[in-house]
């Protein structure tokens, strides 16, 4: 193949660059304008006569009539030539006799193997006398044809392979177009679902806001009227006192004194926490509202695995699936002197990073956070003045931690590194803790559960009773349900209790007289109302319904649960368990089918 130096030039200029080809020249000789007509005798044609040919001589490359054929057979030099009777009208191509370029009258008949050139007789004498291997071209034809046949077979095989590849690529193109179309449809579907879910959540929150705001404004209006009446009564009372003081009669002063002692007007108190509970719960729901994410992963050509966007990803969990261990976090960090005992934990999404915050109830006296950033695991450690126990989430990136040995509750900011915000001194050694509203907490100590404000003041103290007997003995873990009730995991009474904010018992598990739980530990509630509670000595995590009915042991020792304490669920539907003795945090997801 000849590569042109400048194909953009006119044809007349670059045509001379094309190298001569014996193959092309032979085809032109056989089938081109110069091919010989075999219908008429060649010899007669030279004499100006036109006589039909009947015989073809392949040696002379001539067509002969009957007369010329008889003469051809009598001549000694031509009588042994191979002749063929012409019985068809087909044009027989003449024998290709390639002339030497240098010796125009000489036919190329020899092959110099040393120089790898075809030559005429004169070229052999002049240029190839010293070459050792000069043979006739005719003697080499069988070998050349054999090589060409092998080459043809190789090319045919390559052709078949390439055709198969082309067919495969065609099929792949169609398949990939279908896959891309499906991916586009899925993405649009996910987007539409997300927008629909966001709209539903928006409408739901607006309806709740309207209901809460109407009640709140109504209460504030009533308080305002009551306050105005009280102000008017205070003003009148002050005026009466002024008149008595200005009076010259001592009895008037004494009578006014007695009247003010008997009929004092009470001041308008602060709005009770209970009246603001719905408002606080709505505010917290807005803080907790998060959208899911679409993860695109490529494997091979294209493999899209997307997580549908949910309008409420808080505590999303498929409780009907099989557990799958996703991660195991060692709560022991470098440089610690003492053994780690993880007790309670919570998980917060901070700027798109899921962060595990865990309390270490050992002489390490610390709260720790664990998170992954840029595919690298990181941790943060906050030193406290005592051994921390319970933990609860306050808002988007804040938690509250009980420190029973120092009678404190500390608030911590998660960035996801930990920063101490405040220290609240309490009157009791609280262990279990849960956030009721952004401004109120529930904490367990001794034989009661107290409602606290953010200064540590006890608003209400509850000690529930069943059949006249106190049933709160050791409230070590607490949790708030979606309806605002308080779940109490009580290791003393070996029960799970559900209490209202007023202290009324909603249910107990197990019921009175049964001892299914030997030592209940950490407890959490999902967005669907389902309850998960750990059983410390039984190495299990128990699944209860929202009404306290047993469903199944959702995690067991076979899944890697050992002496479990704290439990929580993150926004991706993953369950986190504190293995107290081994110092590990096990992370589980659940498959879609059993």
Coordinates of C-alpha atoms in Angstrom, one line a residue:
X1 CA 0.0 0.0 0.0
X2 CA 1.4 3.4 -1.0
X3 CA 1.0 6.4 1.4
X4 CA 0.7 9.7 -0.4
X5 CA 2.8 12.5 0.8
X6 CA 0.2 15.2 0.0
X7 CA -3.1 13.7 -1.1
X8 CA -4.7 17.2 -1.2
X9 CA -2.6 18.0 -4.3
X10 CA -4.1 17.5 -7.8
X11 CA -4.2 13.9 -9.1
X12 CA -1.7 14.6 -11.9
X13 CA 0.9 15.6 -9.3
X14 CA 0.6 12.7 -6.9
X15 CA -0.3 9.9 -9.4
X16 CA 3.5 9.3 -10.0
X17 CA 3.9 8.5 -6.3
X18 CA 1.9 5.3 -6.7
X19 CA 4.2 2.3 -7.0
X20 CA 3.7 -0.2 -9.8
X21 CA 1.8 -3.4 -8.9
X22 CA 2.2 -6.6 -10.9
X23 CA -1.2 -7.8 -9.6
X24 CA -3.0 -4.7 -10.8
X25 CA -1.0 -4.8 -14.1
X26 CA -2.0 -8.4 -14.6
X27 CA -5.7 -7.6 -14.0
X28 CA -5.5 -4.8 -16.5
X29 CA -3.8 -7.1 -19.1
X30 CA -6.5 -9.8 -18.6
X31 CA -9.6 -7.7 -18.4
X32 CA -8.7 -4.2 -19.4
X33 CA -9.0 -2.5 -22.8
X34 CA -6.0 -4.4 -24.2
X35 CA -7.3 -7.9 -23.6
X36 CA -7.3 -10.1 -26.7
X37 CA -10.4 -11.1 -28.5
X38 CA -10.6 -14.9 -28.6
X39 CA -13.4 -15.1 -31.0
X40 CA -11.2 -14.6 -34.1
X41 CA -7.9 -16.1 -35.2
X42 CA -5.0 -14.0 -34.1
X43 CA -2.7 -15.0 -37.0
X44 CA -5.4 -14.2 -39.6
X45 CA -6.0 -10.9 -37.9
X46 CA -2.4 -10.0 -38.4
X47 CA -2.9 -10.5 -42.2
X48 CA -6.0 -8.4 -42.2
X49 CA -8.4 -11.2 -42.3
X50 CA -11.2 -12.1 -40.0
X51 CA -11.5 -15.9 -39.4
X52 CA -13.4 -17.5 -36.4
X53 CA -11.1 -19.1 -33.9
X54 CA -11.5 -22.8 -32.9
X55 CA -8.4 -23.5 -30.8
X56 CA -6.6 -21.7 -28.1
X57 CA -2.8 -22.0 -27.5
X58 CA -2.0 -21.1 -23.9
X59 CA 1.8 -21.1 -24.6
X60 CA 1.6 -18.7 -27.6
X61 CA -1.3 -16.9 -26.0
X62 CA -3.1 -16.9 -29.3
X63 CA -6.5 -17.9 -30.7
X64 CA -6.2 -20.0 -33.9
X65 CA -8.6 -21.0 -36.7
X66 CA -8.7 -24.5 -38.1
X67 CA -6.1 -23.7 -40.9
X68 CA -3.7 -22.0 -38.6
X69 CA -4.1 -24.7 -36.0
X70 CA -3.0 -27.4 -38.4
X71 CA 0.0 -25.3 -39.4
X72 CA 0.7 -24.7 -35.7
X73 CA 0.8 -28.4 -35.0
X74 CA 3.2 -29.1 -37.9
X75 CA 5.9 -26.7 -36.8
X76 CA 8.5 -28.4 -34.6
X77 CA 8.8 -25.5 -32.1
X78 CA 5.0 -25.3 -31.5
X79 CA 3.6 -28.7 -32.1
X80 CA 4.0 -29.7 -28.4
X81 CA 2.2 -26.6 -27.1
X82 CA -1.0 -27.1 -25.0
X83 CA -4.0 -26.3 -27.0
X84 CA -7.7 -26.2 -26.0
X85 CA -10.7 -26.4 -28.2
X86 CA -12.9 -23.3 -27.9
X87 CA -16.4 -24.6 -27.3
X88 CA -17.9 -21.5 -25.6
X89 CA -18.4 -17.9 -26.3
X90 CA -16.5 -16.8 -23.2
X91 CA -13.5 -14.5 -23.5
X92 CA -10.4 -16.4 -22.4
X93 CA -7.9 -14.0 -20.9
X94 CA -4.4 -14.1 -22.4
X95 CA -1.4 -15.3 -20.6
X96 CA 0.1 -12.4 -18.6
X97 CA 3.6 -11.9 -19.9
X98 CA 5.1 -9.1 -17.8
X99 CA 7.9 -7.2 -19.6
X100 CA 11.1 -6.1 -18.0
X101 CA 11.1 -2.3 -17.4
X102 CA 14.8 -2.1 -18.5
X103 CA 14.8 -4.7 -21.3
X104 CA 11.5 -4.0 -22.9
X105 CA 11.5 -7.1 -25.2
X106 CA 12.4 -9.5 -22.3
X107 CA 9.7 -11.3 -20.4
X108 CA 10.1 -11.7 -16.6
X109 CA 10.7 -15.4 -15.9
X110 CA 13.1 -15.6 -13.0
X111 CA 13.1 -15.0 -9.3
X112 CA 16.3 -14.0 -7.3
X113 CA 15.7 -15.3 -3.8
X114 CA 18.8 -13.5 -2.5
X115 CA 17.6 -10.1 -3.8
X116 CA 13.9 -11.0 -3.6
X117 CA 13.3 -9.6 -7.1
X118 CA 11.8 -10.9 -10.3
X119 CA 14.0 -10.5 -13.3
X120 CA 14.3 -11.2 -17.0
X121 CA 17.1 -13.3 -18.6
X122 CA 19.3 -10.3 -19.4
X123 CA 19.0 -8.9 -15.8
X124 CA 20.1 -12.3 -14.4
X125 CA 23.2 -12.2 -16.6
X126 CA 24.1 -8.6 -15.9
X127 CA 23.0 -8.0 -12.2
X128 CA 22.6 -11.4 -10.5
X129 CA 25.6 -13.4 -11.6
X130 CA 26.9 -13.5 -8.0
X131 CA 23.6 -14.4 -6.5
X132 CA 23.4 -18.0 -5.3
X133 CA 19.7 -18.7 -5.6
X134 CA 18.1 -17.6 -8.9
X135 CA 15.3 -19.8 -10.0
X136 CA 12.5 -19.7 -12.5
X137 CA 9.3 -18.0 -11.4
X138 CA 7.3 -20.9 -12.6
X139 CA 9.1 -23.3 -10.3
X140 CA 8.3 -21.1 -7.3
X141 CA 4.6 -20.8 -8.1
X142 CA 3.5 -23.8 -6.1
X143 CA 5.2 -22.5 -2.9
X144 CA 4.0 -19.0 -3.5
X145 CA 0.4 -20.3 -4.1
X146 CA 0.6 -22.4 -0.9
X147 CA 1.7 -19.4 1.2
X148 CA -1.0 -17.3 -0.4
X149 CA -3.6 -19.9 0.5
X150 CA -2.4 -20.0 4.1
X151 CA -2.5 -16.2 4.2
X152 CA -6.0 -16.2 2.7
X153 CA -7.1 -18.7 5.4
X154 CA -5.6 -16.5 8.1
X155 CA -7.3 -13.5 6.7
X156 CA -10.6 -15.3 6.4
X157 CA -10.3 -16.4 10.1
X158 CA -9.6 -12.8 11.1
X159 CA -12.5 -11.7 9.0
X160 CA -14.8 -14.1 10.8
X161 CA -13.5 -13.0 14.2
X162 CA -13.9 -9.3 13.3
X163 CA -17.5 -10.0 12.0
X164 CA -18.3 -11.7 15.3
X165 CA -16.9 -8.7 17.2
X166 CA -18.8 -6.3 15.0
X167 CA -22.0 -8.3 15.6
X168 CA -21.3 -8.3 19.4
X169 CA -20.7 -4.6 19.4
X170 CA -23.9 -4.0 17.5
X171 CA -25.8 -6.1 20.1
X172 CA -24.0 -4.2 22.9
X173 CA -24.9 -0.9 21.4
X174 CA -28.6 -1.8 21.3
X175 CA -28.3 -3.1 24.9
X176 CA -26.5 -0.1 26.2
X177 CA -29.0 2.2 24.6
X178 CA -31.8 0.3 26.3
X179 CA -29.9 0.5 29.6
X180 CA -29.2 4.2 29.3
X181 CA -32.9 4.8 28.5
X182 CA -33.9 2.8 31.6
X183 CA -31.4 4.7 33.7
X184 CA -32.8 8.0 32.4
X185 CA -36.3 6.8 33.2
X186 CA -35.3 5.7 36.7
X187 CA -33.6 9.0 37.4
X188 CA -36.6 10.9 36.3
X189 CA -38.8 8.6 38.3
X190 CA -36.7 9.1 41.4
X191 CA -36.8 12.8 40.9
X192 CA -40.5 12.8 40.5
X193 CA -40.9 10.6 43.6
X194 CA -38.6 13.0 45.6
X195 CA -40.6 16.0 44.5
X196 CA -43.9 14.3 45.4
X197 CA -42.6 13.2 48.8
X198 CA -41.2 16.7 49.5
X199 CA -44.5 18.2 48.6
X200 CA -46.3 15.7 50.9
X201 CA -44.0 16.5 53.8
X202 CA -44.3 20.2 53.1
X203 CA -48.1 20.0 53.2
X204 CA -48.0 17.8 56.3
X205 CA -45.6 20.1 58.2
X206 CA -47.6 23.2 57.1
X207 CA -50.8 21.6 58.4
X208 CA -49.1 20.7 61.7
X209 CA -47.7 24.1 62.0
X210 CA -51.1 25.7 61.3
X211 CA -52.7 23.5 64.0
X212 CA -50.0 24.1 66.6
X213 CA -49.7 27.8 65.8
X214 CA -53.5 28.3 66.1
X215 CA -53.5 26.5 69.5
X216 CA -50.4 28.5 70.6
X217 CA -51.8 31.8 69.5
X218 CA -55.1 31.0 71.2
X219 CA -53.3 30.2 74.4
X220 CA -51.1 33.3 74.1
X221 CA -54.2 35.4 73.5
X222 CA -55.9 34.0 76.6
X223 CA -52.7 34.6 78.6
X224 CA -52.6 38.1 77.3
X225 CA -56.1 38.9 78.4
X226 CA -55.5 37.3 81.8
X227 CA -52.3 39.4 82.1
X228 CA -54.1 42.6 81.1
X229 CA -56.8 41.9 83.8
X230 CA -54.0 41.2 86.3
X231 CA -52.3 44.5 85.4
X232 CA -55.5 46.4 85.9
X233 CA -56.1 44.7 89.2
X234 CA -52.6 45.4 90.3
X235 CA -53.0 49.1 89.3
X236 CA -56.2 49.4 91.3
X237 CA -54.7 47.7 94.3
X238 CA -51.7 50.0 94.2
X239 CA -54.0 53.1 94.0
X240 CA -56.0 51.9 97.0
X241 CA -52.8 51.3 98.9
X242 CA -51.6 54.9 98.0
X243 CA -54.9 56.3 99.2
X244 CA -54.7 54.4 102.5
X245 CA -51.1 55.6 103.0
X246 CA -52.2 59.2 102.4
X247 CA -55.1 58.8 104.8
X248 CA -54.8 60.3 108.3
X249 CA -56.8 57.4 109.8
X250 CA -54.8 54.5 111.2
X251 CA -57.7 52.1 110.8
X252 CA -57.8 52.7 107.0
X253 CA -54.1 51.6 106.8
X254 CA -54.8 48.5 108.9
X255 CA -57.9 47.6 106.9
X256 CA -56.0 47.9 103.7
X257 CA -53.2 45.8 105.0
X258 CA -55.7 43.0 106.0
X259 CA -57.5 43.3 102.6
X260 CA -54.3 43.0 100.6
X261 CA -53.2 39.9 102.6
X262 CA -56.5 38.2 102.0
X263 CA -57.1 39.1 98.3
X264 CA -53.7 39.3 96.6
X265 CA -53.9 38.7 92.8
X266 CA -51.6 35.9 91.6
X267 CA -49.1 36.9 89.0
X268 CA -49.4 35.5 85.5
X269 CA -47.0 32.5 85.4
X270 CA -44.9 31.3 82.5
X271 CA -46.6 29.1 79.9
X272 CA -46.4 25.6 81.1
X273 CA -44.1 23.2 79.3
X274 CA -47.0 21.0 78.4
X275 CA -48.7 23.8 76.4
X276 CA -45.6 24.2 74.3
X277 CA -44.9 20.6 73.7
X278 CA -46.5 20.3 70.3
X279 CA -44.7 23.4 69.1
X280 CA -41.3 22.1 70.3
X281 CA -42.0 18.7 68.7
X282 CA -42.8 20.3 65.4
X283 CA -39.6 22.4 65.6
X284 CA -37.6 19.3 66.3
X285 CA -39.3 17.5 63.3
X286 CA -38.1 20.3 61.1
X287 CA -34.6 20.0 62.5
X288 CA -34.6 16.2 61.9
X289 CA -36.0 16.4 58.4
X290 CA -33.5 15.1 55.9
X291 CA -33.6 13.9 52.4
X292 CA -32.1 10.6 51.1
X293 CA -29.4 10.5 48.5
X294 CA -28.9 8.9 45.0
X295 CA -25.6 7.0 44.8
X296 CA -24.3 6.2 41.4
X297 CA -21.6 3.5 41.1
X298 CA -20.0 2.3 38.0
X299 CA -19.0 -1.3 37.5
X300 CA -17.7 -2.4 34.1
X301 CA -19.5 -0.4 31.5
X302 CA -22.3 1.1 33.5
X303 CA -24.1 -0.1 36.7
X304 CA -26.4 2.4 38.3
X305 CA -27.6 1.5 41.8
X306 CA -29.7 4.3 43.2
X307 CA -31.2 4.8 46.6
X308 CA -34.7 6.3 46.2
X309 CA -35.2 9.6 47.9
X310 CA -37.5 9.3 50.9
X311 CA -39.5 12.2 52.4
X312 CA -38.5 11.0 55.9
X313 CA -35.2 9.2 56.3
X314 CA -35.1 9.4 60.0
X315 CA -34.9 5.9 61.5
X316 CA -35.9 4.2 58.2
X317 CA -35.5 0.5 58.8
X318 CA -36.6 -2.7 57.0
X319 CA -37.4 -4.8 60.1
X320 CA -38.5 -7.8 57.9
X321 CA -35.1 -8.3 56.3
X322 CA -32.1 -10.4 57.2
X323 CA -29.2 -8.7 59.1
X324 CA -26.0 -8.0 57.2
X325 CA -22.9 -6.8 59.1
X326 CA -21.7 -3.6 57.4
X327 CA -19.0 -2.4 59.7
X328 CA -17.3 -3.0 63.1
X329 CA -15.9 0.1 64.8
X330 CA -13.3 -0.3 67.6
X331 CA -14.1 2.3 70.3
X332 CA -10.6 2.1 71.6
X333 CA -8.4 5.0 70.2
X334 CA -4.7 5.4 70.3
X335 CA -3.1 6.4 73.5
X336 CA -5.8 5.2 75.9
X337 CA -4.6 3.6 79.1
X338 CA -7.8 1.9 80.2
X339 CA -10.1 -0.7 78.7
X340 CA -13.0 0.7 76.7
X341 CA -16.7 0.1 77.7
X342 CA -19.1 1.7 75.2
X343 CA -22.4 2.1 76.8
X344 CA -24.7 4.3 74.8
X345 CA -24.6 6.0 71.4
X346 CA -26.3 8.1 68.8
X347 CA -25.7 8.8 65.1
X348 CA -26.0 12.2 63.5
X349 CA -25.6 13.3 59.9
X350 CA -23.3 16.4 60.1
X351 CA -22.7 18.2 56.8
X352 CA -23.4 15.0 54.9
X353 CA -21.1 12.9 57.1
X354 CA -22.8 10.2 59.3
X355 CA -21.1 10.5 62.7
X356 CA -21.3 7.9 65.5
X357 CA -21.1 9.5 69.0
X358 CA -20.5 7.0 71.9
X359 CA -20.1 7.3 75.7
X360 CA -17.1 5.4 77.2
X361 CA -18.1 4.3 80.7
X362 CA -14.6 3.6 82.0
X363 CA -11.7 5.4 83.6
X364 CA -11.1 7.1 80.2
X365 CA -13.9 9.5 81.2
X366 CA -14.6 10.5 77.6
X367 CA -17.2 10.8 74.8
X368 CA -15.9 9.9 71.3
X369 CA -17.0 10.4 67.8
X370 CA -16.2 8.2 64.8
X371 CA -16.7 9.2 61.1
X372 CA -15.4 8.6 57.6
X373 CA -14.1 11.4 55.4
X374 CA -12.4 10.9 52.0
X375 CA -12.6 7.1 52.6
X376 CA -10.4 7.5 55.7
X377 CA -11.7 6.8 59.2
X378 CA -11.4 9.6 61.8
X379 CA -12.2 10.0 65.4
X380 CA -12.5 12.7 68.0
X381 CA -12.3 12.4 71.8
X382 CA -13.7 14.8 74.5
X383 CA -12.5 14.4 78.0
X384 CA -15.0 14.8 80.8
X385 CA -14.8 15.1 84.6
X386 CA -16.4 11.7 85.2
X387 CA -17.6 8.5 83.6
X388 CA -20.4 9.3 81.0
X389 CA -23.4 7.0 80.6
X390 CA -26.5 8.0 78.6
X391 CA -26.6 10.1 75.4
X392 CA -29.4 11.8 73.5
X393 CA -29.6 14.0 70.4
X394 CA -30.8 17.6 71.1
X395 CA -30.8 19.1 67.6
X396 CA -29.1 18.7 64.3
X397 CA -25.5 18.6 65.6
X398 CA -25.9 18.7 69.4
X399 CA -26.1 16.0 72.0
X400 CA -26.6 15.8 75.8
X401 CA -24.6 13.3 77.9
X402 CA -25.2 12.2 81.5
X403 CA -22.2 12.0 83.9
X404 CA -23.8 10.3 87.0
X405 CA -20.6 10.3 89.1
X406 CA -20.3 14.1 89.1
X407 CA -24.1 14.7 89.0
X408 CA -23.8 16.5 85.7
X409 CA -25.4 16.7 82.2
X410 CA -23.1 18.1 79.5
X411 CA -24.1 19.4 76.1
X412 CA -21.7 18.7 73.2
X413 CA -21.5 20.1 69.7
X414 CA -20.7 17.6 66.9
X415 CA -18.8 19.1 64.0
X416 CA -18.1 16.0 63.6
X417 CA -15.3 16.6 66.0
X418 CA -16.6 17.2 69.6
X419 CA -16.8 20.5 71.3
X420 CA -18.0 21.0 74.9
X421 CA -20.9 23.6 75.0
X422 CA -22.1 23.6 78.6
X423 CA -22.2 21.7 81.9
X424 CA -25.5 21.4 83.8
X425 CA -25.3 20.5 87.5
X426 CA -28.2 18.3 88.6
X427 CA -29.4 17.2 92.0
X428 CA -29.4 13.5 91.2
X429 CA -27.1 11.0 89.6
X430 CA -28.9 10.6 86.2
X431 CA -28.1 7.7 83.9
X432 CA -30.7 7.2 81.1
X433 CA -31.6 10.4 79.2
X434 CA -33.8 11.4 76.3
X435 CA -34.8 14.7 74.7
X436 CA -38.5 15.4 74.8
X437 CA -38.3 18.9 73.2
X438 CA -35.4 21.2 72.4
X439 CA -36.0 22.8 75.9
X440 CA -36.9 19.8 78.0
X441 CA -35.2 16.5 78.9
X442 CA -36.3 13.2 80.6
X443 CA -33.7 11.5 82.8
X444 CA -33.7 8.4 84.9
X445 CA -32.2 8.1 88.4
X446 CA -33.0 5.7 91.3
X447 CA -36.7 4.8 91.2
X448 CA -38.0 7.7 89.2
X449 CA -37.9 9.5 85.8
X450 CA -37.6 13.3 86.0
X451 CA -38.6 15.9 83.5
X452 CA -35.9 18.6 83.5
X453 CA -35.4 22.0 81.9
X454 CA -32.1 22.9 80.3
X455 CA -30.8 24.3 83.5
X456 CA -31.2 21.0 85.3
X457 CA -34.3 22.0 87.3
X458 CA -36.9 19.3 87.9
X459 CA -40.2 20.2 86.3
X460 CA -41.9 16.9 87.2
X461 CA -40.9 13.6 88.8
X462 CA -42.6 10.4 87.9
X463 CA -42.6 7.0 89.5
X464 CA -45.1 4.8 87.8
X465 CA -47.0 2.1 89.6
X466 CA -48.6 -1.2 88.5
X467 CA -51.2 -2.8 90.8
X468 CA -50.2 -0.3 93.5
X469 CA -46.5 -1.2 93.3
X470 CA -43.7 1.0 92.0
X471 CA -42.3 -0.5 88.8
X472 CA -39.4 1.9 88.1
X473 CA -36.4 0.5 89.8
X474 CA -33.3 1.3 87.6
X475 CA -34.1 3.4 84.5
X476 CA -30.7 3.2 82.8
X477 CA -31.8 3.8 79.2
X478 CA -34.6 6.1 77.9
X479 CA -36.0 7.0 74.5
X480 CA -38.8 9.3 73.1
X481 CA -41.3 7.8 70.8
X482 CA -42.8 9.5 67.7
X483 CA -46.0 10.3 69.8
X484 CA -44.0 12.0 72.6
X485 CA -44.2 9.1 75.1
X486 CA -41.1 7.9 77.1
X487 CA -39.7 4.4 76.7
X488 CA -37.9 3.2 79.8
X489 CA -35.5 0.3 79.8
X490 CA -35.4 -0.8 83.5
X491 CA -32.7 -3.3 84.4
X492 CA -34.0 -3.4 88.0
X493 CA -37.5 -4.5 87.2
X494 CA -36.4 -6.3 84.0
X495 CA -39.0 -4.5 82.0
X496 CA -39.6 -2.1 79.2
X497 CA -42.0 0.7 80.2
X498 CA -43.9 3.1 78.1
X499 CA -45.0 6.3 80.0
X500 CA -46.8 9.4 79.0
X501 CA -45.3 12.8 79.8
X502 CA -47.7 12.9 82.8
X503 CA -46.3 9.6 84.1
X504 CA -49.2 7.3 83.1
X505 CA -48.3 3.7 82.1
X506 CA -49.1 2.9 78.4
X507 CA -47.7 -0.6 78.5
X508 CA -45.0 -2.8 80.0
X509 CA -43.0 -5.6 78.4
X510 CA -43.0 -8.3 79.5
X511 CA -46.3 -8.1 81.3
X512 CA -46.5 -8.5 85.1
X513 CA -45.3 -12.0 86.2
X514 CA -43.2 -12.7 83.2
X515 CA -39.4 -12.5 83.1
X516 CA -38.5 -12.7 79.4
X517 CA -35.8 -10.0 79.7
X518 CA -33.1 -10.9 82.1
X519 CA -31.3 -7.5 81.8
X520 CA -32.8 -5.0 79.3
X521 CA -30.3 -2.4 78.0
X522 CA -30.3 0.2 75.3
X523 CA -33.6 1.2 73.7
X524 CA -34.6 3.1 70.6
X525 CA -37.8 3.8 68.6
X526 CA -38.0 4.1 64.8
X527 CA -40.0 6.5 62.7
X528 CA -42.6 3.8 62.2
X529 CA -43.0 3.4 66.0
X530 CA -41.2 0.0 66.2
X531 CA -39.1 -0.5 69.3
X532 CA -35.6 -2.1 69.5
X533 CA -34.2 -3.1 72.9
X534 CA -31.0 -4.9 73.8
X535 CA -30.9 -7.9 76.2
X536 CA -27.5 -7.7 77.8
X537 CA -27.1 -11.3 79.2
X538 CA -29.0 -12.9 76.3
X539 CA -26.8 -11.4 73.6
X540 CA -29.9 -10.3 71.5
X541 CA -31.7 -7.3 70.2
X542 CA -35.5 -7.6 70.6
X543 CA -38.0 -6.2 68.2
X544 CA -41.3 -4.9 69.7
X545 CA -44.3 -3.3 68.1
X546 CA -45.3 0.3 69.0
X547 CA -47.8 -1.2 71.5
X548 CA -45.2 -3.4 73.2
X549 CA -45.9 -6.7 71.5
X550 CA -43.0 -9.1 70.9
X551 CA -42.1 -9.7 67.2
X552 CA -38.8 -11.5 67.1
X553 CA -35.1 -11.4 68.2
X554 CA -33.9 -9.3 65.3
X555 CA -30.2 -9.7 66.2
X556 CA -28.5 -12.5 68.1
X557 CA -25.1 -13.8 69.2
X558 CA -24.8 -15.5 65.8
X559 CA -24.8 -12.1 64.1
X560 CA -22.0 -10.8 66.3
X561 CA -24.0 -9.3 69.2
X562 CA -22.2 -9.8 72.6
X563 CA -23.2 -8.2 75.9
X564 CA -25.1 -5.4 74.0
X565 CA -25.9 -2.0 75.7
X566 CA -26.7 1.0 73.5
X567 CA -28.7 0.8 70.3
X568 CA -29.7 3.3 67.7
X569 CA -30.8 3.6 64.1
X570 CA -29.5 6.1 61.5
X571 CA -31.2 7.8 58.5
X572 CA -29.9 5.1 56.2
X573 CA -31.8 2.2 58.0
X574 CA -28.6 0.9 59.7
X575 CA -28.7 -0.4 63.3
X576 CA -25.8 0.4 65.6
X577 CA -25.1 -1.8 68.7
X578 CA -22.6 -1.2 71.5
X579 CA -20.9 -4.5 72.4
X580 CA -20.0 -3.5 76.0
X581 CA -17.3 -6.1 76.9
X582 CA -15.4 -6.2 73.5
X583 CA -15.4 -2.5 73.1
X584 CA -16.9 -2.6 69.6
X585 CA -19.7 -1.0 67.8
X586 CA -21.4 -3.3 65.3
X587 CA -23.2 -1.8 62.3
X588 CA -26.0 -3.8 60.6
X589 CA -28.2 -3.3 57.6
X590 CA -31.2 -5.4 56.6
X591 CA -31.9 -7.0 53.2
X592 CA -35.2 -6.6 51.5
X593 CA -36.3 -10.2 51.7
X594 CA -36.2 -12.9 54.3

